[in-house]
Coordinates of C-alpha atoms in Angstrom, one line a residue:
M609 CA 130.7 251.5 134.0
G610 CA 132.3 248.8 136.8
L611 CA 135.9 248.1 137.2
L612 CA 135.5 244.8 135.7
E613 CA 133.3 246.4 132.8
D614 CA 136.5 248.6 132.1
F615 CA 139.2 245.7 132.4
D616 CA 136.9 243.5 129.8
E617 CA 136.4 246.9 127.7
Q618 CA 140.0 248.7 128.3
I619 CA 142.3 245.2 128.2
R620 CA 140.3 242.0 126.6
A621 CA 138.6 243.9 123.7
R622 CA 141.1 246.3 122.6
G623 CA 142.8 245.1 119.6
T624 CA 140.6 242.3 119.4
D625 CA 139.4 240.7 116.2
E626 CA 135.3 239.3 116.0
D627 CA 136.7 236.0 117.4
G628 CA 138.3 237.6 120.5
I629 CA 141.8 236.5 119.0
W630 CA 145.1 239.4 119.7
S631 CA 147.9 237.9 117.2
G632 CA 150.9 239.5 117.0
D633 CA 155.0 238.3 117.0
G634 CA 154.2 234.5 117.5
W635 CA 151.7 235.1 120.7
N636 CA 147.9 234.2 119.5
A637 CA 145.5 234.4 122.6
V638 CA 141.7 234.4 122.8
L639 CA 141.3 237.6 125.1
R640 CA 137.3 238.4 125.3
L641 CA 134.2 236.3 125.0
P642 CA 133.4 235.6 120.8
D643 CA 129.9 235.2 120.0
D644 CA 130.8 231.7 118.3
V645 CA 133.5 229.6 121.0
D646 CA 133.4 226.2 118.6
R647 CA 134.6 229.0 115.7
A648 CA 137.0 230.5 117.8
V649 CA 138.7 227.7 119.2
A650 CA 138.8 226.3 115.0
R651 CA 140.8 229.7 114.0
L652 CA 143.2 229.3 117.1
R653 CA 144.5 225.7 115.9
E654 CA 145.4 226.9 113.1
L655 CA 147.7 230.2 114.0
P656 CA 151.3 229.8 113.9
G657 CA 153.1 230.5 117.1
H658 CA 151.9 229.8 121.4
T659 CA 147.8 229.8 121.4
E660 CA 146.2 229.7 124.6
W661 CA 142.9 231.1 125.5
K662 CA 142.9 233.7 128.1
L663 CA 139.7 232.6 131.1
Y664 CA 139.1 234.9 133.5
G665 CA 137.1 234.7 137.1
H666 CA 134.4 236.6 136.2
D667 CA 133.9 234.5 132.6
P668 CA 130.5 232.7 132.2
A669 CA 130.8 229.2 134.4
W670 CA 129.4 227.3 131.6
L671 CA 133.3 228.2 129.8
P672 CA 135.7 226.1 131.0
G673 CA 133.4 222.9 130.6
R674 CA 133.0 224.1 127.2
L675 CA 136.6 224.7 126.7
R676 CA 137.5 221.1 127.7
E677 CA 134.7 219.3 125.4
L678 CA 136.9 221.4 122.6
G679 CA 139.9 219.7 123.9
L680 CA 142.2 222.5 125.2
V681 CA 143.9 221.5 128.1
P682 CA 144.2 224.0 131.2
E683 CA 147.8 225.4 132.5
D684 CA 148.4 227.2 135.6
E685 CA 146.2 229.5 137.3
E686 CA 147.6 233.2 136.4
A687 CA 146.6 235.5 138.9
V688 CA 145.5 239.2 137.5
L689 CA 145.5 242.4 140.0
V690 CA 142.8 245.0 138.7
A691 CA 142.4 248.3 140.9
E692 CA 141.6 252.1 140.3
A693 CA 145.2 253.4 140.7
A694 CA 143.5 256.6 142.3
A695 CA 142.5 253.6 145.3
L696 CA 146.1 252.1 145.8
P697 CA 148.0 253.1 148.9
A698 CA 151.1 255.0 148.3
P699 CA 153.7 252.8 147.4
P700 CA 156.7 251.8 150.1
A701 CA 160.1 253.7 150.1
G702 CA 162.1 252.2 146.7
V703 CA 159.4 251.3 145.0
E704 CA 158.0 252.8 142.0
L705 CA 154.5 252.0 140.4
R706 CA 154.8 253.2 136.5
D707 CA 152.7 252.8 133.7
D708 CA 154.7 250.8 131.4
P709 CA 154.1 248.2 128.6
E710 CA 157.3 247.7 127.8
A711 CA 159.3 247.6 131.1
F712 CA 156.2 244.9 131.9
A713 CA 157.0 243.2 129.2
D714 CA 160.4 243.2 129.3
L715 CA 159.9 242.0 133.3
A716 CA 157.2 239.3 131.9
A717 CA 160.2 237.4 129.9
E718 CA 162.8 237.9 132.7
V719 CA 160.7 236.3 135.0
F720 CA 159.0 233.4 132.8
G721 CA 162.2 232.9 131.1
G722 CA 160.6 233.2 127.7
R723 CA 160.7 235.4 124.9
R724 CA 160.0 238.9 125.0
Y725 CA 156.5 239.2 122.8
E726 CA 155.0 242.5 121.9
L727 CA 152.2 243.7 123.6
P728 CA 148.6 245.0 122.7
A729 CA 148.8 248.5 123.2
R730 CA 147.7 248.8 126.3
A731 CA 147.6 250.9 129.9
V732 CA 149.6 247.7 132.6
A733 CA 151.4 249.2 135.7
V734 CA 154.3 247.8 136.9
V735 CA 156.1 247.6 140.2
A736 CA 160.1 248.4 140.0
F737 CA 162.3 248.5 142.5
A738 CA 164.4 251.9 142.7

């Protein structure tokens, strides 16, 4: 399996339902492409709390247009770096790479000034300054 396939399986698919939706603690998102996009959007609209569709650069080219047709409005673009840990160079002095989803959730809440949501149990590399 390639890196993007691993990412899709390990990060996007685990914990999602038949419509690709992950829900928890007031945050709901379509993380993977479902078989029925229209049904997933309809379900997403019914969920309480914050809702979003996570669209990735390697998703099908037709998907952004379809989501707009269904009334979804894109927010600011985000970036996700996916790399094999063994391929990463050693971090500079004073920087520590950790596999710590809880620290990632805390950092994201601090950086984005938002509420700290419980994230699906999955591995996330966090850069922490010592």
